[in-house]
Coordinates of C-alpha atoms in Angstrom, one line a residue:
M1 CA 143.8 73.8 63.2
R2 CA 144.2 70.5 61.6
V3 CA 146.8 68.0 63.0
V4 CA 148.2 65.6 60.4
L5 CA 149.5 62.3 61.8
T6 CA 151.8 60.2 59.8
L7 CA 152.0 56.6 60.9
V8 CA 154.7 54.3 59.5
V9 CA 154.2 50.7 60.2
Y10 CA 156.8 48.2 59.3
K11 CA 158.0 44.8 60.4
A12 CA 161.5 44.3 61.7
N13 CA 162.8 41.3 63.3
G14 CA 159.3 40.0 63.6
H15 CA 158.0 42.9 65.6
M16 CA 155.5 45.6 64.6
S17 CA 156.8 49.2 65.0
V18 CA 154.9 52.5 64.9
K19 CA 156.5 55.8 64.3
M20 CA 154.9 59.2 65.1
D21 CA 155.5 62.3 63.2
T22 CA 157.3 65.0 65.1
H23 CA 154.2 67.3 65.0
L24 CA 152.1 64.9 67.0
T25 CA 154.7 64.7 69.8
L26 CA 154.7 68.6 70.2
W27 CA 150.9 68.7 70.5
C28 CA 150.8 66.1 73.1
M29 CA 153.3 67.9 75.2
L30 CA 151.3 71.1 75.0
L31 CA 148.1 69.4 76.0
S32 CA 149.8 67.8 79.0
F33 CA 151.1 71.2 80.1
F34 CA 147.8 72.9 80.0
S35 CA 146.0 70.1 81.8
L36 CA 148.5 70.2 84.6
F37 CA 148.2 74.0 84.8
F38 CA 144.4 74.0 85.1
F39 CA 144.5 71.2 87.6
L40 CA 146.8 73.1 89.9
F41 CA 144.9 76.3 89.5
F42 CA 141.5 75.0 90.5
S43 CA 143.0 72.8 93.2
S44 CA 144.6 75.9 94.8
I45 CA 141.2 77.8 94.7
F46 CA 139.4 74.8 96.3
L47 CA 142.0 74.5 99.1
F48 CA 141.9 78.3 99.7
S49 CA 138.1 78.3 100.0
L50 CA 138.3 75.4 102.6
S51 CA 140.7 77.4 104.7
M52 CA 138.3 80.5 104.8
P53 CA 135.6 81.0 107.5
P54 CA 132.0 80.5 106.6
S55 CA 130.2 83.1 104.6
I56 CA 128.6 86.2 106.2
D57 CA 125.1 84.9 105.6
Q58 CA 125.9 81.5 107.1
T59 CA 127.5 83.2 110.1
T60 CA 124.6 85.5 110.6
V61 CA 122.1 82.6 110.4
A62 CA 124.2 80.4 112.6
T63 CA 125.3 82.7 115.4
L64 CA 124.9 86.5 115.0
S65 CA 121.2 87.0 114.0
P66 CA 118.5 84.8 115.7
F67 CA 116.0 87.0 113.8
L68 CA 116.8 85.2 110.5
R69 CA 116.1 81.9 112.2
L70 CA 112.5 82.9 112.8
P71 CA 109.8 81.8 110.4
D72 CA 108.9 84.3 107.7
E73 CA 105.6 85.0 109.3
L74 CA 107.2 86.2 112.5
Q75 CA 109.8 88.2 110.7
I76 CA 107.0 90.0 108.8
R77 CA 105.1 90.6 112.0
I78 CA 108.2 92.3 113.5
L79 CA 108.7 94.4 110.3
S80 CA 105.1 95.6 110.5
H81 CA 106.1 97.8 113.4
L82 CA 108.5 99.8 111.2
P83 CA 107.4 103.1 109.5
S84 CA 107.1 103.2 105.7
Q85 CA 110.5 104.9 105.3
E86 CA 112.3 102.3 107.3
L87 CA 110.6 99.5 105.4
L88 CA 111.8 101.0 102.2
K89 CA 115.4 101.1 103.6
A90 CA 115.1 97.4 104.6
T91 CA 114.6 96.4 101.0
A92 CA 118.2 97.3 100.3
V93 CA 119.7 95.0 103.0
C94 CA 119.5 91.7 101.1
Q95 CA 117.2 89.8 98.8
K96 CA 115.4 88.0 101.6
W97 CA 114.7 91.3 103.4
K98 CA 113.5 92.8 100.2
R99 CA 111.1 90.0 99.7
L100 CA 109.8 90.3 103.3
A101 CA 109.6 94.1 103.3
L102 CA 107.5 94.0 100.1
D103 CA 105.1 91.5 101.5
G104 CA 101.5 92.7 100.8
T105 CA 100.4 92.4 104.4
L106 CA 102.8 95.2 105.4
W107 CA 101.3 97.6 102.9
T108 CA 97.6 97.8 103.8
K109 CA 98.2 101.6 104.1
I110 CA 100.5 103.6 101.8
D111 CA 101.1 107.1 102.9
V112 CA 103.8 109.0 101.0
T113 CA 103.2 112.3 102.8
P114 CA 106.7 112.4 104.4
F115 CA 108.5 111.8 101.1
Y116 CA 105.9 112.5 98.4
S117 CA 108.3 114.6 96.4
A118 CA 111.3 112.3 96.6
I119 CA 109.9 108.9 95.9
P120 CA 110.4 107.9 92.2
S121 CA 107.3 106.8 90.3
E122 CA 108.8 103.3 89.8
Q123 CA 109.1 102.8 93.5
L124 CA 105.6 104.1 94.0
L125 CA 104.3 101.5 91.5
R126 CA 106.4 98.8 93.1
L127 CA 104.8 99.5 96.4
G128 CA 101.3 99.5 95.0
V129 CA 101.8 96.3 93.1
A130 CA 103.4 94.6 96.1
A131 CA 100.4 95.6 98.3
G132 CA 98.0 94.3 95.8
K133 CA 94.6 93.2 97.2
F134 CA 95.8 94.0 100.8
L135 CA 95.9 97.8 100.1
R136 CA 93.1 99.7 101.9
V137 CA 94.4 103.3 102.3
A138 CA 96.4 105.0 99.5
N139 CA 97.6 108.6 100.1
F140 CA 99.4 109.9 97.0
R141 CA 98.8 113.5 97.8
G142 CA 101.1 115.8 95.9
C143 CA 102.8 113.1 93.9
V144 CA 103.2 114.9 90.6
Q145 CA 105.4 112.0 89.4
L146 CA 102.4 109.6 89.4
T147 CA 101.2 109.3 85.8
G148 CA 98.0 108.1 84.3
H149 CA 99.8 104.9 83.2
G150 CA 100.9 104.3 86.7
L151 CA 97.4 104.8 88.1
R152 CA 95.9 102.4 85.5
T153 CA 98.5 99.9 86.5
L154 CA 97.5 100.2 90.2
A155 CA 93.9 99.9 89.2
G156 CA 94.5 96.3 88.1
H157 CA 96.3 95.3 91.2
C158 CA 94.5 97.2 94.0
P159 CA 90.8 96.6 93.8
N160 CA 90.1 96.7 97.5
V161 CA 91.1 100.3 98.2
Q162 CA 88.7 102.0 100.6
E163 CA 90.5 105.4 101.0
L164 CA 92.2 107.3 98.1
H165 CA 93.9 110.7 98.2
L166 CA 95.0 112.1 94.8
K167 CA 95.0 115.8 95.8
D168 CA 97.4 117.8 93.5
C169 CA 98.5 114.8 91.5
R170 CA 98.7 116.9 88.3
G171 CA 100.1 114.1 86.1
L172 CA 96.8 112.1 86.1
S173 CA 94.5 112.2 83.1
T174 CA 90.7 112.1 83.2
H175 CA 90.6 108.6 81.8
S176 CA 93.1 107.2 84.3
I177 CA 91.2 108.5 87.2
A178 CA 88.0 107.0 85.9
C179 CA 89.7 103.7 85.2
F180 CA 90.8 103.5 88.9
L181 CA 87.4 104.5 90.2
Q182 CA 85.7 101.9 88.1
S183 CA 87.8 99.1 89.7
A184 CA 87.6 100.4 93.3
K185 CA 84.1 99.5 94.2
Q186 CA 84.7 99.7 98.0
L187 CA 85.8 103.3 98.1
R188 CA 84.6 105.1 101.2
V189 CA 86.9 108.2 101.2
L190 CA 88.0 110.0 98.1
D191 CA 90.0 113.2 97.7
L192 CA 90.3 114.7 94.2
S193 CA 90.8 118.3 95.1
G194 CA 92.9 120.6 93.0
L195 CA 92.7 118.5 89.8
D196 CA 91.7 120.3 86.6
T197 CA 91.3 116.8 85.0
V198 CA 88.3 116.1 87.2
K199 CA 85.3 116.8 85.0
D200 CA 81.6 116.0 85.0
S201 CA 82.3 112.7 83.4
T202 CA 84.6 111.8 86.3
L203 CA 81.8 112.6 88.8
M204 CA 79.4 110.3 86.8
V205 CA 81.8 107.5 87.7
V206 CA 82.0 108.7 91.3
G207 CA 78.3 108.6 91.4
R208 CA 78.4 104.8 91.1
L209 CA 80.4 104.4 94.3
S210 CA 77.4 103.6 96.5
H211 CA 79.5 103.1 99.7
L212 CA 81.2 106.5 99.5
E213 CA 81.1 108.5 102.8
K214 CA 83.6 111.4 102.3
L215 CA 84.3 113.3 99.2
N216 CA 86.6 116.3 98.5
I217 CA 86.3 117.9 95.1
G218 CA 87.3 121.4 96.1
W219 CA 89.0 123.6 93.5
C220 CA 88.1 121.3 90.6
R221 CA 87.5 124.1 88.2
N222 CA 85.9 122.2 85.4
L223 CA 82.9 121.0 87.3
T224 CA 79.3 122.1 86.7
G225 CA 76.1 121.5 88.6
Q226 CA 75.3 118.5 86.5
G227 CA 78.3 116.6 87.9
V228 CA 77.4 117.6 91.5
Q229 CA 73.8 116.3 90.9
A230 CA 75.1 113.0 89.8
I231 CA 77.1 112.6 93.0
A232 CA 74.0 113.5 95.1
R233 CA 71.8 110.9 93.3
G234 CA 74.4 108.1 93.4
C235 CA 76.1 108.5 96.8
P236 CA 73.4 108.4 99.4
E237 CA 75.8 107.4 102.2
L238 CA 77.8 110.7 102.0
T239 CA 78.4 112.3 105.4
C240 CA 81.1 114.7 104.4
L241 CA 81.2 116.8 101.2
K242 CA 83.7 119.5 100.3
L243 CA 82.9 121.7 97.3
N244 CA 85.3 124.6 97.8
G245 CA 85.4 127.0 94.8
C246 CA 82.5 125.4 92.9
P247 CA 80.9 128.4 91.2
Q248 CA 77.8 126.8 89.7
L249 CA 75.7 125.9 92.8
N250 CA 72.3 127.2 91.8
D251 CA 68.9 126.5 93.5
V252 CA 68.3 123.3 91.5
T253 CA 71.6 121.8 92.4
M254 CA 71.4 122.7 96.1
D255 CA 67.9 121.3 96.3
I256 CA 69.0 118.0 94.8
L257 CA 71.9 117.9 97.3
G258 CA 69.6 118.4 100.2
K259 CA 67.0 115.9 98.9
H260 CA 69.3 112.9 98.4
L261 CA 72.2 113.4 100.9
T262 CA 70.1 112.8 104.0
R263 CA 73.1 111.7 106.2
L264 CA 75.3 114.8 105.4
S265 CA 76.8 116.2 108.6
H266 CA 79.9 118.1 107.3
L267 CA 79.5 120.5 104.3
C268 CA 82.1 123.0 103.0
L269 CA 81.0 125.6 100.5
A270 CA 83.9 128.0 101.0
S271 CA 84.4 130.5 98.1
C272 CA 81.4 129.2 96.2
T273 CA 80.8 132.7 94.8
G274 CA 77.6 131.9 93.1
L275 CA 75.8 130.6 96.2
S276 CA 72.8 132.8 97.1
D277 CA 70.4 133.0 100.0
G278 CA 67.8 131.2 98.0
A279 CA 70.1 128.4 97.0
L280 CA 71.2 127.9 100.6
L281 CA 67.5 127.8 101.7
A282 CA 66.8 125.2 99.0
F283 CA 69.4 123.0 100.7
L284 CA 68.7 123.7 104.3
R285 CA 64.9 123.2 104.2
H286 CA 65.4 119.5 104.0
Q287 CA 66.4 119.5 107.6
L288 CA 69.8 117.6 107.3
P289 CA 71.7 116.6 110.5
L290 CA 74.5 119.2 109.8
S291 CA 77.0 119.7 112.5
H292 CA 79.8 121.5 110.5
L293 CA 79.0 124.2 108.0
N294 CA 81.6 126.3 106.2
L295 CA 80.3 129.3 104.1
S296 CA 83.4 131.4 104.2
S297 CA 83.9 133.9 101.3
C298 CA 80.4 133.3 100.0
A299 CA 80.0 137.0 99.4
R300 CA 76.4 136.9 98.2
L301 CA 75.0 135.6 101.5
S302 CA 73.1 138.1 103.6
D303 CA 71.3 138.1 107.0
A304 CA 68.5 136.0 105.4
S305 CA 71.0 133.1 105.4
L306 CA 71.6 133.5 109.1
R307 CA 67.8 133.2 109.7
H308 CA 67.7 130.0 107.5
I309 CA 70.5 128.5 109.5
A310 CA 68.9 129.4 112.8
I311 CA 65.6 127.7 111.8
H312 CA 66.9 124.6 110.0
C313 CA 70.2 123.7 111.6
S314 CA 69.4 122.7 115.2
K315 CA 72.4 120.5 115.6
L316 CA 75.1 122.8 114.2
T317 CA 78.3 123.1 116.3
H318 CA 80.8 124.5 113.9
L319 CA 80.0 127.5 111.7
E320 CA 82.4 129.5 109.6
L321 CA 81.3 132.8 108.0
A322 CA 84.6 134.5 107.4
G323 CA 84.5 137.0 104.5
C324 CA 80.6 137.0 104.2
V325 CA 80.8 140.8 104.1
L326 CA 77.0 141.4 103.9
L327 CA 76.2 140.0 107.4
T328 CA 75.2 142.5 110.1
D329 CA 74.3 142.6 113.7
Q330 CA 70.6 142.1 112.8
G331 CA 71.3 138.6 111.5
F332 CA 73.4 137.5 114.4
C333 CA 70.9 138.9 117.0
Y334 CA 68.3 136.6 115.3
L335 CA 70.7 133.6 115.2
A336 CA 72.2 133.6 118.7
P337 CA 69.1 133.0 120.8
R338 CA 67.7 130.4 118.5
L339 CA 70.9 128.3 117.9
R340 CA 72.6 127.6 121.2
T341 CA 74.7 124.6 120.2
L342 CA 77.7 126.4 118.6
T343 CA 81.1 125.5 119.9
H344 CA 83.2 127.0 117.1
L345 CA 82.4 130.2 115.4
D346 CA 84.5 132.1 112.8
L347 CA 83.4 135.7 112.0
E348 CA 86.6 137.0 110.5
D349 CA 86.5 140.0 108.2
L350 CA 82.9 140.8 109.0
Q351 CA 83.4 144.6 109.3
Q352 CA 79.7 145.4 109.6
I353 CA 79.2 143.7 112.9
T354 CA 79.7 145.6 116.2
G355 CA 79.7 144.8 119.9
I356 CA 76.0 144.1 119.6
T357 CA 76.8 140.8 117.9
V358 CA 79.4 139.9 120.5
K359 CA 77.0 140.7 123.4
S360 CA 74.2 138.6 121.8
L361 CA 76.6 135.7 121.4
A362 CA 77.8 136.1 125.0
N363 CA 74.3 136.0 126.3
H364 CA 73.1 132.9 124.4
Q365 CA 76.0 130.5 123.6
P366 CA 76.9 128.5 126.7
N367 CA 79.0 125.9 124.7
L368 CA 81.2 128.3 122.8
R369 CA 84.9 127.3 122.9
R370 CA 86.5 129.1 120.0
L371 CA 85.5 132.5 118.7
C372 CA 87.3 134.3 115.9
L373 CA 86.6 138.1 115.6
S374 CA 89.8 138.9 113.7
N375 CA 89.6 142.0 111.4
C376 CA 86.2 143.0 112.8
T377 CA 87.3 146.5 113.1
Q378 CA 84.3 147.7 115.2
I379 CA 84.9 145.3 118.1
A380 CA 86.0 147.3 121.2
D381 CA 86.7 146.7 124.9
D382 CA 83.1 147.0 126.0
A383 CA 82.1 143.9 123.9
I384 CA 85.0 141.8 125.2
T385 CA 84.4 142.9 128.8
H386 CA 80.7 141.8 128.5
L387 CA 81.8 138.5 126.9
V388 CA 84.2 137.8 129.8
L389 CA 82.3 139.2 132.8
H390 CA 78.6 139.0 132.1
G391 CA 78.1 136.3 129.4
V392 CA 77.4 132.6 129.6
C393 CA 80.3 131.5 127.5
H394 CA 81.8 129.6 130.4
Q395 CA 83.7 127.1 128.2
L396 CA 85.5 129.7 126.0
Q397 CA 89.1 128.6 125.5
H398 CA 90.3 130.5 122.4
L399 CA 89.6 134.1 121.4
E400 CA 91.0 135.8 118.3
L401 CA 90.9 139.6 118.2
D402 CA 93.5 140.3 115.5
N403 CA 93.3 143.8 114.0
C404 CA 90.4 144.8 116.4
I405 CA 90.4 148.1 118.3
V406 CA 90.7 146.5 121.7
T407 CA 93.2 148.0 124.2
D408 CA 95.3 146.8 127.1
E409 CA 92.2 147.2 129.3
A410 CA 90.6 144.2 127.7
L411 CA 93.6 142.0 128.4
D412 CA 93.8 143.3 132.0
T413 CA 90.1 142.4 132.5
I414 CA 90.6 138.9 131.2
A415 CA 93.7 138.4 133.4
M416 CA 92.0 139.7 136.6
F417 CA 89.1 137.3 136.3
L418 CA 91.2 134.4 135.4
T419 CA 93.1 134.8 138.6
Q420 CA 89.9 135.0 140.7
P421 CA 89.3 131.8 142.7
P422 CA 86.4 129.7 141.5
S423 CA 83.3 129.5 143.5
P424 CA 83.1 126.4 145.8
N425 CA 79.5 125.8 144.5
S426 CA 80.6 125.6 140.9
N427 CA 81.0 122.3 139.1
R428 CA 81.1 121.0 135.6
E429 CA 77.5 120.1 135.6
D430 CA 76.3 123.5 136.8
S431 CA 77.0 126.2 134.1
S432 CA 75.4 129.0 136.1
F433 CA 78.7 130.1 137.5
T434 CA 82.3 130.0 136.2
F435 CA 85.4 132.0 136.7
F436 CA 84.1 134.5 134.2
S437 CA 81.2 135.3 136.4
S438 CA 81.2 138.6 138.4
S439 CA 79.0 137.2 141.2
P440 CA 80.6 136.9 144.6
P441 CA 81.3 133.4 146.0
A442 CA 78.3 132.0 147.9
S443 CA 80.5 131.1 150.8
A444 CA 81.9 134.7 151.3
T445 CA 80.5 134.7 154.9
A446 CA 82.1 131.4 155.9
T447 CA 85.0 131.2 158.3
P448 CA 88.4 131.6 156.9
A449 CA 89.4 128.0 157.7
S450 CA 86.3 126.6 156.0
T451 CA 86.6 128.9 153.0
T452 CA 90.2 127.9 152.5
A453 CA 89.4 124.3 152.6
E454 CA 86.5 124.6 150.2
N455 CA 88.4 126.8 147.7
D456 CA 91.2 124.5 147.2
P457 CA 91.7 124.5 143.4
D458 CA 90.5 121.5 141.6
P459 CA 93.0 120.2 138.9
K460 CA 90.2 119.7 136.5
E461 CA 88.9 123.2 137.2
E462 CA 92.4 124.6 136.7
K463 CA 92.4 123.0 133.3
R464 CA 89.2 124.7 132.3
R465 CA 90.5 128.1 133.4
K466 CA 93.0 128.4 130.6
L467 CA 92.3 130.9 127.8
S468 CA 94.3 131.7 124.7
V469 CA 93.9 135.2 123.2
E470 CA 95.3 136.4 119.9
V471 CA 95.8 140.2 119.5
L472 CA 98.1 140.3 116.5
D473 CA 98.2 143.7 114.7
C474 CA 96.0 145.4 117.3
S475 CA 97.4 148.9 117.2
N476 CA 96.1 149.8 120.6
I477 CA 97.8 146.8 122.3
T478 CA 101.2 147.7 123.9
E479 CA 104.0 145.5 125.0
T480 CA 103.5 146.8 128.5
G481 CA 99.9 145.7 128.5
V482 CA 100.7 142.2 127.2
R483 CA 103.5 141.6 129.7
S484 CA 101.3 142.9 132.6
A485 CA 98.5 140.6 131.7
L486 CA 100.8 137.6 131.4
A487 CA 102.4 138.5 134.7
K488 CA 99.0 138.4 136.4
A489 CA 97.5 135.3 134.8
S490 CA 100.2 133.2 133.3
P491 CA 100.1 130.2 132.6
M492 CA 96.3 130.3 132.6
L493 CA 96.4 133.1 130.1
T494 CA 98.4 132.9 126.8
I495 CA 98.6 135.8 124.5
K496 CA 99.8 135.8 120.9
S497 CA 100.8 139.3 119.9
F498 CA 103.4 141.2 118.0
Y499 CA 105.4 141.4 121.3
S500 CA 105.1 137.7 122.3
W501 CA 108.1 135.5 122.0
R502 CA 107.9 131.9 120.8
D503 CA 108.3 130.4 124.2
E504 CA 105.7 127.8 123.8
D505 CA 104.7 125.3 121.2
D506 CA 102.0 126.8 119.0
H507 CA 100.1 123.5 119.0
G508 CA 99.5 123.4 122.8
Q509 CA 95.9 124.4 122.6
E510 CA 93.4 123.4 125.2
D511 CA 91.0 122.2 122.6
G512 CA 93.5 119.7 121.4
D513 CA 91.0 116.8 121.2
E514 CA 88.7 118.8 119.1
E515 CA 91.4 120.0 116.8
S516 CA 92.9 116.6 116.3
E517 CA 89.7 115.1 115.0
V518 CA 89.9 114.5 111.3
M519 CA 86.4 115.8 110.8
S520 CA 86.9 119.1 112.6
L521 CA 86.5 122.4 110.8
N522 CA 89.5 124.6 110.8
L523 CA 88.6 128.0 112.3
R524 CA 91.5 129.8 110.6
G525 CA 89.8 132.1 108.1
R526 CA 91.1 133.6 104.9
A527 CA 94.7 134.5 104.6
R528 CA 95.6 138.0 105.4
L529 CA 98.5 140.2 104.3
R530 CA 100.5 140.8 107.5
R531 CA 104.0 141.9 108.4
N532 CA 106.7 139.5 109.4
A533 CA 108.8 140.9 112.2
T534 CA 112.1 139.5 113.3
T535 CA 114.8 140.8 115.5
A536 CA 118.4 139.9 116.2
R537 CA 117.4 138.0 119.3
G538 CA 114.5 135.9 118.0
R539 CA 111.3 135.7 116.0
Y540 CA 108.0 137.3 117.0
N541 CA 104.6 135.6 116.9
T542 CA 103.3 137.2 113.8
I543 CA 100.3 136.3 111.8
A544 CA 102.3 135.1 108.9
Y545 CA 103.9 132.4 111.1
H546 CA 101.2 131.5 113.6
R547 CA 97.8 132.0 112.1
R548 CA 98.7 130.6 108.7
R549 CA 100.2 127.2 109.6
P550 CA 101.4 124.8 106.9
D551 CA 98.3 122.6 107.3
N552 CA 96.1 125.6 106.6
A553 CA 97.8 126.6 103.3
A554 CA 95.9 126.6 100.1
G555 CA 95.8 123.2 98.5
A556 CA 96.6 123.8 94.9
A557 CA 99.0 126.2 93.3
G558 CA 97.4 129.3 91.9
Q559 CA 94.3 129.0 94.0
P560 CA 93.2 131.8 96.4
Y561 CA 93.2 131.1 100.1
A562 CA 89.9 130.3 101.7
A563 CA 88.7 129.0 105.0
N564 CA 89.5 125.4 105.0
C565 CA 86.9 122.8 106.0
I566 CA 89.0 119.7 106.8
I567 CA 86.6 116.8 106.3
L568 CA 88.9 114.2 104.8

């Protein structure tokens, strides 16, 4: 808009006069009005703000939250005691808390197990980028939302990762996995199980990780012996190796594994259907310091393999042979007297073995703690009676007899001897006598007073006297027999059967320390088809619920169950 001003200047009576046009006067009035309006408006806002109390942040800092007065370093130290989920919630409080909660020092370990399916990929990347060079442990197990692009992004920010779990991360490509491994030179633990994108080319990159100690490549179906050989040659520090479901383990590959992996102590070859007696011998003849060996569902192995194990594995403590259907009594009678270091033994589904095997083990395995004889359909009461009464398995704490032909008599025998008072001459160092022994106490001729004083139960001895027995799906076990045995020996005796109620936590095993070790072998064998029984009053302890716990489930979808050697 253009304003036209008309000025008329004239001289009258010796004075100068100026006349304004009418339009100029109108515009000046409007300008004055708007100026006054804006002045009053902003003045009122200013006066109103002065009359209000201080802001929330100022009040919090000043009076309500001494936490925010602390230096950032101390606030970060306090936040370090929060679990991951609470830290993620703290990022939504305010901008300062978001900055503190995403400090790299708080994220040396990223474990998304509690919320692996709910966390968005953007949040996952934000955490990895925030952790940066501080990140040491990254557990992304089951995060299908993690893509190859995201893993490549993390590779550029997290070069110091020492432990990486990518199990069942199906969104990753072969190239993205190799890209991350090439940048993570300090890796010591690696889990790539269940990934079809892991190929021999991936294992070539893994073979360059000279510091690698634990490796899980179970159920990677596109691997061959060439890739496994590359790992053996390039990772001499390996102590734990899991090769579940690898079909191409021939004599040459196994020989190279044994030749180069001189520190290997934990080996899982479950469901390696191509493994033969000769291939196993080619590996074992190198005299490796094996303590845990899982050969479950290796159906080609025969008694010859048991002889090789007895000769070459002098330090073996955990042995799983579930589903090795060719094994017989002859092989175990050779193994038992020559290998006396076993603490955990799984013989599930070995239907050719009889009570002869059980008696041989009972006579020669003084350290045995857990024995699984489930689905060994020729195991009867006489074998269990010999194991309990006449054997040297003084430390036995867990016995699985599911689907065996044992009767109530076996349970009654166990209960009776659990309730017998221990001998006063027995101690932890002397294994010649325990509560399982049928020998009379040495002080039987002592006076009643002295005998009572000497036979006071020792709390540590009472702890040793506990025994857990599983008799699920034993058709000859009755509810009366179960309740009678429990009435005699409870709480020293716990029985899991079709008739047992869920009165106790299933995790309350006496071998808790052994089971809690990350490196321990899981003695749960192959999955069985069992019935689930429920009633209107509660749920029974059936195999489907108790023997197959969530942590024992098959790792990847579409894969068959197999005995699980937990080494990572």
